[in-house]
PDB file of C-alpha atoms in Angstrom:
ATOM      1  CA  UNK I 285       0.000   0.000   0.000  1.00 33.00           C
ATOM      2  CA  UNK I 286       1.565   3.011  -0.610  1.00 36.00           C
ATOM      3  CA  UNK I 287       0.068   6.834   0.666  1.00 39.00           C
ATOM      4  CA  UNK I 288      -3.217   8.028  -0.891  1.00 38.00           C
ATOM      5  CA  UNK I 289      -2.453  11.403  -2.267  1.00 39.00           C
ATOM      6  CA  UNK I 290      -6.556  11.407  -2.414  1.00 38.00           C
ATOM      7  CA  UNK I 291      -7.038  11.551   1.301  1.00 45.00           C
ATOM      8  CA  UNK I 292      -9.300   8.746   0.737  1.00 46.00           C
ATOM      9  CA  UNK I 293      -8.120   7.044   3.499  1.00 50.00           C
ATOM     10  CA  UNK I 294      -9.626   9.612   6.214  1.00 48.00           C
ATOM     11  CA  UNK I 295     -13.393   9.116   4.781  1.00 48.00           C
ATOM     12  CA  UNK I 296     -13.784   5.727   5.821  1.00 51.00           C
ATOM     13  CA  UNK I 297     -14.292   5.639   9.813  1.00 52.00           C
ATOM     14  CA  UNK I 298     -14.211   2.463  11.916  1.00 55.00           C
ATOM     15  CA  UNK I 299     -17.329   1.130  13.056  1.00 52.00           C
ATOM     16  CA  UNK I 300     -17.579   2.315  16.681  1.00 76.00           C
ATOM     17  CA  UNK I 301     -16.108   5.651  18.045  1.00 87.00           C
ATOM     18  CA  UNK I 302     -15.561   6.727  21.344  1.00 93.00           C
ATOM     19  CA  UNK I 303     -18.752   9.752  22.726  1.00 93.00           C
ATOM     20  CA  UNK I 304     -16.579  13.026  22.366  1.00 94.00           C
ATOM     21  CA  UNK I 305     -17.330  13.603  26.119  1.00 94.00           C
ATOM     22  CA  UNK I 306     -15.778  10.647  26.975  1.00 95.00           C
ATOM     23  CA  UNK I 307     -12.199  10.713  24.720  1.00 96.00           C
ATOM     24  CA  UNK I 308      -9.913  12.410  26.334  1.00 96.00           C
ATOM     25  CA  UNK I 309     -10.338   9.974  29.886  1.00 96.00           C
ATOM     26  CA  UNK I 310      -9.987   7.431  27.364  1.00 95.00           C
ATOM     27  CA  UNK I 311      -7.015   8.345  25.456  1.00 96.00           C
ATOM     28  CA  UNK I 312      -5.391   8.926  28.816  1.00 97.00           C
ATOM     29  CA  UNK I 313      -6.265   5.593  30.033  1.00 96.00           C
ATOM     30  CA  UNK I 314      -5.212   3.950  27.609  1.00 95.00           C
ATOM     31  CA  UNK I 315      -1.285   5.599  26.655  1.00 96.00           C
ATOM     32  CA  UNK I 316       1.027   7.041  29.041  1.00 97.00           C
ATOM     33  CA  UNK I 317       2.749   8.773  26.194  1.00 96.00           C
ATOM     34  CA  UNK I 318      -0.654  10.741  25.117  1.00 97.00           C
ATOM     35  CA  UNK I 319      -1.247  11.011  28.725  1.00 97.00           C
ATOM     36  CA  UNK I 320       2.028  12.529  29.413  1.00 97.00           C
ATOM     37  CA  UNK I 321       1.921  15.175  26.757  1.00 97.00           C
ATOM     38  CA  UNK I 322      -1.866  15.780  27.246  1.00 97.00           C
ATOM     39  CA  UNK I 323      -0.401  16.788  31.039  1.00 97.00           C
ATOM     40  CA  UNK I 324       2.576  18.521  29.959  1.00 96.00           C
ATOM     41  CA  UNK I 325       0.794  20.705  26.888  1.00 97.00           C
ATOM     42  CA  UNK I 326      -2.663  21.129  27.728  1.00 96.00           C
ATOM     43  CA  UNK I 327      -3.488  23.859  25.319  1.00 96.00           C
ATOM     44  CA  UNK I 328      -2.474  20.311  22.178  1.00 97.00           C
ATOM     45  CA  UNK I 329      -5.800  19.039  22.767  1.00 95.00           C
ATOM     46  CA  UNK I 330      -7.634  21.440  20.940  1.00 94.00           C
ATOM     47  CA  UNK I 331      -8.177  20.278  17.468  1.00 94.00           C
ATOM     48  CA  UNK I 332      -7.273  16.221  17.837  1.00 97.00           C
ATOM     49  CA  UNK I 333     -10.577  15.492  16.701  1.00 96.00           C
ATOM     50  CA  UNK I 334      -9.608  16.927  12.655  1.00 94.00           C
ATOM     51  CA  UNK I 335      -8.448  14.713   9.862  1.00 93.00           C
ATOM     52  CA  UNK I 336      -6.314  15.263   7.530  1.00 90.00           C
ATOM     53  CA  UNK I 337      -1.965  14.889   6.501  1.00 91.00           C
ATOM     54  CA  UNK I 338       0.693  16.706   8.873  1.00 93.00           C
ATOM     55  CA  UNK I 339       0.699  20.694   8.035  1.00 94.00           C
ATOM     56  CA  UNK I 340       4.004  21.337   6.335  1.00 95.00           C
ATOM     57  CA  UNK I 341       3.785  24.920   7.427  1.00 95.00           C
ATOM     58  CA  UNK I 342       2.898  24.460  10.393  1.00 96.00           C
ATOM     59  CA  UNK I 343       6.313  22.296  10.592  1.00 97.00           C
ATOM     60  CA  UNK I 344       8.276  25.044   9.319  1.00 96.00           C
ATOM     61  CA  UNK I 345       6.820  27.406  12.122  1.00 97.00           C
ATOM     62  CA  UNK I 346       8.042  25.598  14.813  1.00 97.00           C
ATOM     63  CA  UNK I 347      11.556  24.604  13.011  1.00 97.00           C
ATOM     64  CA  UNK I 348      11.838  28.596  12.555  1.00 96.00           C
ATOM     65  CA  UNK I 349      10.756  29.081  16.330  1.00 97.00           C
ATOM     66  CA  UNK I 350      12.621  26.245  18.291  1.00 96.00           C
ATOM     67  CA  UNK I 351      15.699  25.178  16.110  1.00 97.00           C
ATOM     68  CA  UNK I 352      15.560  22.070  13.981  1.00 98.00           C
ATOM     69  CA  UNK I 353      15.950  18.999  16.370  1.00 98.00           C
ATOM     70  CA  UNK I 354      13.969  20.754  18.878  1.00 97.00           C
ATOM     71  CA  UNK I 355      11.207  22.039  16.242  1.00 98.00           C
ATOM     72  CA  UNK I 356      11.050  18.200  14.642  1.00 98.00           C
ATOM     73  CA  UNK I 357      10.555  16.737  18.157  1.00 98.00           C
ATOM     74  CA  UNK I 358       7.444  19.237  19.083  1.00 97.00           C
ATOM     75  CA  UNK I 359       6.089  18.520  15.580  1.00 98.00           C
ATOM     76  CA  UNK I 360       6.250  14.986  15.935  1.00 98.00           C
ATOM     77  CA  UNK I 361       4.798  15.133  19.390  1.00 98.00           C
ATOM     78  CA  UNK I 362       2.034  17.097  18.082  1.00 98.00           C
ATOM     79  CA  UNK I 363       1.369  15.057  15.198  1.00 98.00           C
ATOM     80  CA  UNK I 364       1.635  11.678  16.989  1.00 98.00           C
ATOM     81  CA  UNK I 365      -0.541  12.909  20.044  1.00 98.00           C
ATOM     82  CA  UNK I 366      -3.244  13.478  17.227  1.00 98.00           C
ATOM     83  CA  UNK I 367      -3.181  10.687  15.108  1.00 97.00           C
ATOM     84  CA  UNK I 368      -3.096   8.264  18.723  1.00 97.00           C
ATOM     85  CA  UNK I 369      -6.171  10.378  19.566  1.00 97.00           C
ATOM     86  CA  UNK I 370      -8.104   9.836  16.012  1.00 97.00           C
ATOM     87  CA  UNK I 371      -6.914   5.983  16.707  1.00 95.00           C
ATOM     88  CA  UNK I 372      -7.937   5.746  19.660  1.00 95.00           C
ATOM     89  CA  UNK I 373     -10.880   7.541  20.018  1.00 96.00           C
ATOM     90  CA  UNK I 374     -12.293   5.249  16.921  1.00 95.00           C
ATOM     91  CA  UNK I 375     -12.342   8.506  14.271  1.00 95.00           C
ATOM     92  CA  UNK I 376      -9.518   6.929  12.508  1.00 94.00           C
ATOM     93  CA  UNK I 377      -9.162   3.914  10.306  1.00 93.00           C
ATOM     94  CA  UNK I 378      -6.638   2.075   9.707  1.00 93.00           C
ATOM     95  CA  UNK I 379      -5.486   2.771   6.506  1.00 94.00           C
ATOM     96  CA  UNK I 380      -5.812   6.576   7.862  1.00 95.00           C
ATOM     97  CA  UNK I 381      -3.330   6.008  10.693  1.00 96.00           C
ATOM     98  CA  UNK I 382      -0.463   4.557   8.206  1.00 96.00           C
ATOM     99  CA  UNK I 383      -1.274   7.436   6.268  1.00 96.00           C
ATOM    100  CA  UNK I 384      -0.826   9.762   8.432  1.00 97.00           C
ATOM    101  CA  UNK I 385       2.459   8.327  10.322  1.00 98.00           C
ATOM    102  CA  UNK I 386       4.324   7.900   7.266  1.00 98.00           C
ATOM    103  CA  UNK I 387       3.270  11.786   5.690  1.00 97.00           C
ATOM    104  CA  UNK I 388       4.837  12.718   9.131  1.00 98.00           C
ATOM    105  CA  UNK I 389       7.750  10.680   8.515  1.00 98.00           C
ATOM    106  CA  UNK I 390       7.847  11.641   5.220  1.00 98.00           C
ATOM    107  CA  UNK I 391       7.779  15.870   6.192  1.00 98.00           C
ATOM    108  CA  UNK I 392      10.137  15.209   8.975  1.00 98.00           C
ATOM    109  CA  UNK I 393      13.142  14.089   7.420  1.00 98.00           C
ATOM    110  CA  UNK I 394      12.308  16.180   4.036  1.00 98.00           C
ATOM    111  CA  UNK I 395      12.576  19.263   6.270  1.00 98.00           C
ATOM    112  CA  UNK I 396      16.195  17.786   8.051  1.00 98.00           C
ATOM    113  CA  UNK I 397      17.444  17.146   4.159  1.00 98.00           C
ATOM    114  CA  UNK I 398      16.787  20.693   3.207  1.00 98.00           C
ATOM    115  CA  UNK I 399      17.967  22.379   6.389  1.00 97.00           C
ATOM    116  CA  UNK I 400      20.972  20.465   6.426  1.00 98.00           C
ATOM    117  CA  UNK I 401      21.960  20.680   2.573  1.00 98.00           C
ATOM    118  CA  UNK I 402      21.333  24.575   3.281  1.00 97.00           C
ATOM    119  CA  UNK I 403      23.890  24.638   6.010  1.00 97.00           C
ATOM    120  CA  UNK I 404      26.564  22.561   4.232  1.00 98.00           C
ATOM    121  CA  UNK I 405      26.233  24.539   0.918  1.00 97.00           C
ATOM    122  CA  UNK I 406      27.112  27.820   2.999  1.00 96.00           C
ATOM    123  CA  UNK I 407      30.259  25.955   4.080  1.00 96.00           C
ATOM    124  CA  UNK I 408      31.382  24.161   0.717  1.00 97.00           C
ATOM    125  CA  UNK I 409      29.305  25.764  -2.185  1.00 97.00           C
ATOM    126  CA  UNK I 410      26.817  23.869  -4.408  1.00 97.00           C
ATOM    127  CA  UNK I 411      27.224  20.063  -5.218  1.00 97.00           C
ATOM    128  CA  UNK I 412      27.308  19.700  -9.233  1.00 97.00           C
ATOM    129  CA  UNK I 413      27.439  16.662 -11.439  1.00 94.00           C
ATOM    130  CA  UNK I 414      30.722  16.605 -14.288  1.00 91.00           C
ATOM    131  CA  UNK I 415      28.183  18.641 -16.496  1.00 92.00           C
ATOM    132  CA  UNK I 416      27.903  21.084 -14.051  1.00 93.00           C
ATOM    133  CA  UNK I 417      24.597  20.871 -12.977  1.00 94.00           C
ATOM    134  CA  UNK I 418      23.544  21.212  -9.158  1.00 96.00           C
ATOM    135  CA  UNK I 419      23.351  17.894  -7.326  1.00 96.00           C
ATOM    136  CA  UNK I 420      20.494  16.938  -5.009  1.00 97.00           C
ATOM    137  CA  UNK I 421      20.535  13.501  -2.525  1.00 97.00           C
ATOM    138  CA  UNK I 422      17.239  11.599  -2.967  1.00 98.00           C
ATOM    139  CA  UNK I 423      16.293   9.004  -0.104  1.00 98.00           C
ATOM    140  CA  UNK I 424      15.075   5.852  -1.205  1.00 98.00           C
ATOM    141  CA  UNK I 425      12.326   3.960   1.579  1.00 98.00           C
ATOM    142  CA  UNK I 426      12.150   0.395   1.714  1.00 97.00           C
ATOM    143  CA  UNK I 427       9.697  -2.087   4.121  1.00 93.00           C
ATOM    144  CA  UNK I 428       6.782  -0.247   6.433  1.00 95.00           C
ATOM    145  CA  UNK I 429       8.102   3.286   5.157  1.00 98.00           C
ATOM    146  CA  UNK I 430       8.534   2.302   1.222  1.00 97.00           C
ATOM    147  CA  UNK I 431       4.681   0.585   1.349  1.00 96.00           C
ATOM    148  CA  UNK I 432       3.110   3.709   3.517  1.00 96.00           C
ATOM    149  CA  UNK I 433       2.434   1.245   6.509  1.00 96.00           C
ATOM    150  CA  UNK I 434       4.581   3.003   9.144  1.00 97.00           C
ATOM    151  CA  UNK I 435       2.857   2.324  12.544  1.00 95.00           C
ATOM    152  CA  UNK I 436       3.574   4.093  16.035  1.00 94.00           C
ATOM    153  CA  UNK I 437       7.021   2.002  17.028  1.00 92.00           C
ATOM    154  CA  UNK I 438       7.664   1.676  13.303  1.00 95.00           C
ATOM    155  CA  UNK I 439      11.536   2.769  12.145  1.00 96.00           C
ATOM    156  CA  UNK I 440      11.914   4.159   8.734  1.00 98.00           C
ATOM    157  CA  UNK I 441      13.874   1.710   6.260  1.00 97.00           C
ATOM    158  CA  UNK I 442      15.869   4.318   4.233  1.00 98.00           C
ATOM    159  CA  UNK I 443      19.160   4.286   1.658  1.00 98.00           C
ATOM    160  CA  UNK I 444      20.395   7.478   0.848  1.00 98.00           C
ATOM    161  CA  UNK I 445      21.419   8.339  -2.316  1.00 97.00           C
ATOM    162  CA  UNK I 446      22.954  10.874  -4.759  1.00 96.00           C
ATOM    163  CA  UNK I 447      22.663  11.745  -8.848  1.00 95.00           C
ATOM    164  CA  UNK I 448      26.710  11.467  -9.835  1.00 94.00           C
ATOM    165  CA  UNK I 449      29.720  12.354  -8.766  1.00 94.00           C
ATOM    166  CA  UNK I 450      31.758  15.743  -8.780  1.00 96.00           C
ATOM    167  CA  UNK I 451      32.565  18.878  -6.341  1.00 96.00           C
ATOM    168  CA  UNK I 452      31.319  21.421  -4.516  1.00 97.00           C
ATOM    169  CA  UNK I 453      31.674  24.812  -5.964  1.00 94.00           C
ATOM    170  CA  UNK I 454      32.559  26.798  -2.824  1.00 90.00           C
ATOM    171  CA  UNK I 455      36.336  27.974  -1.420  1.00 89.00           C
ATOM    172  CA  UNK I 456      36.104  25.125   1.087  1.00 91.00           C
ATOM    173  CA  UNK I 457      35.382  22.244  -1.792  1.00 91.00           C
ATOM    174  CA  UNK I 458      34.735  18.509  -0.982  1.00 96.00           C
ATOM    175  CA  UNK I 459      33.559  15.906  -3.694  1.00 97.00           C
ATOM    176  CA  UNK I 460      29.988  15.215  -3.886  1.00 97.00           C
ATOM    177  CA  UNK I 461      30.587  11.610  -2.173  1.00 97.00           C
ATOM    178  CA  UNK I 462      31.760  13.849   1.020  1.00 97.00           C
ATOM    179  CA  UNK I 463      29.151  16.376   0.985  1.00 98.00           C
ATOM    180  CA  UNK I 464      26.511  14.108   1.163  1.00 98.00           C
ATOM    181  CA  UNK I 465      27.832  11.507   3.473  1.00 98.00           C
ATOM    182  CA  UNK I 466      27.977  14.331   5.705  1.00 98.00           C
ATOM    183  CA  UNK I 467      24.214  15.698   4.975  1.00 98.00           C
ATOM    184  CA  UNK I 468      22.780  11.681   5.433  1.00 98.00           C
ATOM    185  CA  UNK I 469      25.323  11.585   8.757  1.00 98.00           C
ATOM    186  CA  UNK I 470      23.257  14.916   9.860  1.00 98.00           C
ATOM    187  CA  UNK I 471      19.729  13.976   8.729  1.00 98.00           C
ATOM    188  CA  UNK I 472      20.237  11.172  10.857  1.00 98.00           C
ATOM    189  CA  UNK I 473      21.039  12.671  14.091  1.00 98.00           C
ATOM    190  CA  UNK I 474      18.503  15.272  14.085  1.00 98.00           C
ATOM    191  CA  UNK I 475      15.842  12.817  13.445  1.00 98.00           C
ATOM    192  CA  UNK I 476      16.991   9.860  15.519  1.00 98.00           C
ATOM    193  CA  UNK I 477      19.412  11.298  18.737  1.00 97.00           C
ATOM    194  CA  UNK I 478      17.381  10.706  21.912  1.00 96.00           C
ATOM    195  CA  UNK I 479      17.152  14.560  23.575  1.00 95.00           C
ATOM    196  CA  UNK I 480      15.216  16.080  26.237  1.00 92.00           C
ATOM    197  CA  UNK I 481      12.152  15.946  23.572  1.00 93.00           C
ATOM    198  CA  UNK I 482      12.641  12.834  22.797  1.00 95.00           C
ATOM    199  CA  UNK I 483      13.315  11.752  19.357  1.00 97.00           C
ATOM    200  CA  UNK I 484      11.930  12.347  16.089  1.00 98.00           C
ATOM    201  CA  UNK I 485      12.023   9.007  14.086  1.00 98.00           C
ATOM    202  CA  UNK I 486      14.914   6.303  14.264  1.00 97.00           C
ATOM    203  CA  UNK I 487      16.240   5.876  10.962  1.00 98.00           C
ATOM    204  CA  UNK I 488      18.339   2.006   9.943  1.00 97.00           C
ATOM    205  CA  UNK I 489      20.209   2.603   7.256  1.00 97.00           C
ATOM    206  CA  UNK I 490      21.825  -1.157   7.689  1.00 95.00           C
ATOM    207  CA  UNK I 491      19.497  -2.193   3.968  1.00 95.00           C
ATOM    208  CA  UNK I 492      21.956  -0.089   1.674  1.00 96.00           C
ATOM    209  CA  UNK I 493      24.434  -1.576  -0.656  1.00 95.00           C
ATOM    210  CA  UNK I 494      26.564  -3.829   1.508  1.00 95.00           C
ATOM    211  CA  UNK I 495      24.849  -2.582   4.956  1.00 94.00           C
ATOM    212  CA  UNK I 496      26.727  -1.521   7.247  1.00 94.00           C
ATOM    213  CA  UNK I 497      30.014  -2.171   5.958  1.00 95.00           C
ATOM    214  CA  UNK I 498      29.284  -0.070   2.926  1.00 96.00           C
ATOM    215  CA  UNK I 499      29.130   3.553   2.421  1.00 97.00           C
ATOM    216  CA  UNK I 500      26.818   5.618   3.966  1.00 98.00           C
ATOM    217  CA  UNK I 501      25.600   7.219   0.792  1.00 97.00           C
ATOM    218  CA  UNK I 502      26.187   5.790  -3.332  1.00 96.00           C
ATOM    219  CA  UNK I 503      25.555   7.821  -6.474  1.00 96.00           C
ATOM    220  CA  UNK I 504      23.219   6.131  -9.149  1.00 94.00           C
ATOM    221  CA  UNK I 505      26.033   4.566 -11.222  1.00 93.00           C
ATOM    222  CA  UNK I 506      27.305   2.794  -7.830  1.00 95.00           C
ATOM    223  CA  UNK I 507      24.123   1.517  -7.010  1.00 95.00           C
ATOM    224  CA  UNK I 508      23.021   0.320 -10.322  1.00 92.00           C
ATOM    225  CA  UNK I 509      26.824  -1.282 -10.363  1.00 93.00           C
ATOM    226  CA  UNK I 510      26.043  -3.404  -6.850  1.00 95.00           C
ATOM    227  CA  UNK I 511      22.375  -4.803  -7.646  1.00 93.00           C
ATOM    228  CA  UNK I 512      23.401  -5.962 -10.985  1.00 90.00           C
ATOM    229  CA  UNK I 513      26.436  -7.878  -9.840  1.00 91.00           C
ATOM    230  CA  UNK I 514      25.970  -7.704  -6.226  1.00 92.00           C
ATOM    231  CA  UNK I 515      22.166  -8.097  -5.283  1.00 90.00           C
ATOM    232  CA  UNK I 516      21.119 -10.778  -3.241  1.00 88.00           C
ATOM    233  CA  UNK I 517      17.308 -12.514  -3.173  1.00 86.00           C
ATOM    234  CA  UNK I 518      16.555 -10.672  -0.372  1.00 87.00           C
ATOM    235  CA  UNK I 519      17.086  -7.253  -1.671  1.00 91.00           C
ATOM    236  CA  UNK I 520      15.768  -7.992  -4.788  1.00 89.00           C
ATOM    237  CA  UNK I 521      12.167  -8.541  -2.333  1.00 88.00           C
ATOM    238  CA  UNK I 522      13.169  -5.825  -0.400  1.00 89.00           C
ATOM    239  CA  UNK I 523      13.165  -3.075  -3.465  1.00 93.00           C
ATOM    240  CA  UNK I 524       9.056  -4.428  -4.344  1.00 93.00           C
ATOM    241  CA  UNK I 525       7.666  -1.650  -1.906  1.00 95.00           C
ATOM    242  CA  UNK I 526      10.838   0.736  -2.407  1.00 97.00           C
ATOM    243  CA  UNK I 527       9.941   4.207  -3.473  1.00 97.00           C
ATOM    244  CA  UNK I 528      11.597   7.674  -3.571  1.00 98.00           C
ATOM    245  CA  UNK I 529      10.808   9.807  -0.045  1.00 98.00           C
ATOM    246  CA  UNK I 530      12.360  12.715   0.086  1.00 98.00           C
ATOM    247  CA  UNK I 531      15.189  15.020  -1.762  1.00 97.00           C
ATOM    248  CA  UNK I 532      15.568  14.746  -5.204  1.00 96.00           C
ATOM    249  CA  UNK I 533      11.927  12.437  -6.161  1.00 96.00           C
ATOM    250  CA  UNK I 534      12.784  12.627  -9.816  1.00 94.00           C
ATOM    251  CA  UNK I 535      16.239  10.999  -9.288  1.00 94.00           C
ATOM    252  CA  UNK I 536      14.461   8.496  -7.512  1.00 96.00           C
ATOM    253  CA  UNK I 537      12.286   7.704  -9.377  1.00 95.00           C
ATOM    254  CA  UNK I 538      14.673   7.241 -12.256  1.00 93.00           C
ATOM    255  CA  UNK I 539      16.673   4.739  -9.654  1.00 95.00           C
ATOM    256  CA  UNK I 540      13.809   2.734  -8.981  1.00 95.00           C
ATOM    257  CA  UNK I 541      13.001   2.412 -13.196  1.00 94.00           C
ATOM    258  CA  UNK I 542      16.631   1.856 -13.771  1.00 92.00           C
ATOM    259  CA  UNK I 543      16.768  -1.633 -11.448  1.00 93.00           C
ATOM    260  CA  UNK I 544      13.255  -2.667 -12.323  1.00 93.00           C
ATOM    261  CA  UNK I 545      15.270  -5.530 -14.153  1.00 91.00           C
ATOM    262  CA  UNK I 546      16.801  -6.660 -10.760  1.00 91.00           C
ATOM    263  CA  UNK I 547      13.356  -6.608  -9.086  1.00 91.00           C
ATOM    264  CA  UNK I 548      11.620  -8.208 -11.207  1.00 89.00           C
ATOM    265  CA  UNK I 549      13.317 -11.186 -12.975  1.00 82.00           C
ATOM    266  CA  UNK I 550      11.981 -12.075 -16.290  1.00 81.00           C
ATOM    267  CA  UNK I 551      12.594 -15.458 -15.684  1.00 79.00           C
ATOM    268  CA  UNK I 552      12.073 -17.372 -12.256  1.00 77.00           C
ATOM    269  CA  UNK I 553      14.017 -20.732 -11.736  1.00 76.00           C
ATOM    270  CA  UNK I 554      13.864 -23.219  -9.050  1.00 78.00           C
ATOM    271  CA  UNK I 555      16.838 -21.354  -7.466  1.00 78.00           C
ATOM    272  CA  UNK I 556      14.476 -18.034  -6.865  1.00 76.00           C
ATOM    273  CA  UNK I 557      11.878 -20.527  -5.242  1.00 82.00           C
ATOM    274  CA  UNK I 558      14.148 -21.713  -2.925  1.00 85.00           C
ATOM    275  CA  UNK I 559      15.802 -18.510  -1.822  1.00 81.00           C
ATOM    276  CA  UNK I 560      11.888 -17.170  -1.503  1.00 83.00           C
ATOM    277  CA  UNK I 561      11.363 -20.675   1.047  1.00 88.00           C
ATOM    278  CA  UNK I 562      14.562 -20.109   3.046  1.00 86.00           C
ATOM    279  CA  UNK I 563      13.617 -15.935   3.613  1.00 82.00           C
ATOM    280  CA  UNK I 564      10.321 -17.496   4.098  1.00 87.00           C
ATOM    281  CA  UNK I 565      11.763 -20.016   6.929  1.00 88.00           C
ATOM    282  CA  UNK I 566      14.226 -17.818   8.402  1.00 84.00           C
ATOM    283  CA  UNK I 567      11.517 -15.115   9.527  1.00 81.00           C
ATOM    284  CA  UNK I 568       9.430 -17.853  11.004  1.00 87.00           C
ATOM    285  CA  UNK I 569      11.832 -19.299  12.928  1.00 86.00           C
ATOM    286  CA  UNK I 570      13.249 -15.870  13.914  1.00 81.00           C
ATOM    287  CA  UNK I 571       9.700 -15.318  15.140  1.00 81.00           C
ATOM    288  CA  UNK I 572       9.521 -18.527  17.083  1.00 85.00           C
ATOM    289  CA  UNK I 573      12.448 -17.569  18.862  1.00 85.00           C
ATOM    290  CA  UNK I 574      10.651 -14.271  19.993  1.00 77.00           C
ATOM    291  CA  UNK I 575       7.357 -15.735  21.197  1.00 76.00           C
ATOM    292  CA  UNK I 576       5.838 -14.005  18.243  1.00 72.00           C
ATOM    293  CA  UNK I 577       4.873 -17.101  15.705  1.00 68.00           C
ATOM    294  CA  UNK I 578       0.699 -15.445  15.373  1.00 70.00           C
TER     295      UNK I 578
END
């Protein structure tokens, strides 16, 4: 399932909600972490009652009042203390609740990209490609985040990515590889560093091109290089709900056309069927081990 850019999602309500007298004892009964911000901001509960996707300027507000990693906590405080309300108080369905949690996600580390490729083009000019055109990361998400089914404990499944190789253009230069190792390095800290606020979302980064052992960040041609002679069965299922997040979507959106012929095979042999069996085998028994086989 991936996001409904329709809003369709928030017209379809479960079939029982909660009386609106009687929501907020219920939301606080049942989570401590609604309960606990309900207590410390009492002035949040006005308004958890409306549908609808996470207000982008309403983000930008409180980044421009509080500071990044401060603003993208409150947000995300905000944001989650409404959508556990809608879900909880039964004015939410399901499909609206992934929506919702993975637009947030989605805003949230869109808004750390730009801040932080703002910050690091002030320090080392522009990225640009050998042509000479500017140079823009794109974030690929993969599993919950890549299929819009992000739920409240939910990481986000991310690779980060760039167009080509080059320079900077600034007095201080560093090669494209550098500049945006050091803007994924960033977007990762103010989104998953525990502060007083909490944290934002935590971002694994461990599904890229040879996890964690490879690089933190891999222009197209690299990453086109690794799946075609590098790509294992599991990635190739792994890149089915894969789509382009945040930065750069039309570089994305070329990467995920340009290894459509890794994803999907145009021939399947018994050695496919297998692989498919063992993944298959391997997260049951990882899920025995956890108590979690239903």
């Amino acid at each position: 399932m991936s996001p409904s850019t329709t809003g369709a999602g928030w017209n379809i309500l479960p079939p029982e909600t909660i009386a609106a007298e009687n929501r907020l004892e219920h939301v606080r009964d049942c989570s401590d972490f609604a309960a606990g911000l309900l207590d410390r901001f009492p002035a949040w509960k006005d308004g958890l009652d409306e549908a609808g996707p996470p207000d982008v300027s309403a983000l930008i507000k409180v980044i421009q009042e509080h500071g990044l990693d401060h603003g993208l906590r409150r947000f995300r405080n905000r944001e989650m203390l409404r959508i556990i309300w809608r879900d909880l108080s039964g004015l939410a369905s399901l499909s609206e609740t992934f929506e919702s949690l993975t637009a947030l996600a989605e805003i949230c580390l869109q808004s750390a990209l730009e801040e932080h490729q703002r910050v690091l083009e002030e320090k080392h000019g522009i990225p640009r490609g050998a042509d000479g055109e500017p140079q823009r990361m794109f974030v690929i998400g993969l599993g919950q985040f890549g299929g819009g089914e992000l739920n409240l404990s939910s990481d986000i499944d991310v690779i980060f990515c760039y167009p080509s190789s080059g320079q900077c253009d600034g007095r201080r230069q560093l090669s494209n590889d550098q500049f945006f190792t050091r803007q994924a390095r960033a977007v990762i800290a103010s989104l998953s560093e525990i502060t007083a606020e909490g944290f934002c979302f935590r971002v694994d980064t461990r599904l890229r091109p040879f996890g964690n052992a490879g690089p933190l960040t891999s222009s197209l041609a690299a990453m086109e290089q690794y799946y075609q002679r590098e790509g294992r069965d599991w990635e190739r299922y792994a890149m089915i709900k894969a789509r382009p997040v945040a930065g750069d979507l039309q570089a994305g959106a070329q990467f995920i056309e340009d290894i459509r012929p890794f994803v999907y095979r145009r021939y399947i042999d018994y050695s496919s069927v297998e692989a498919l069996q063992d993944m298959h085998a391997s997260v049951q028994e990882d899920a025995r081990r956890k108590d979690r086989l239903d």
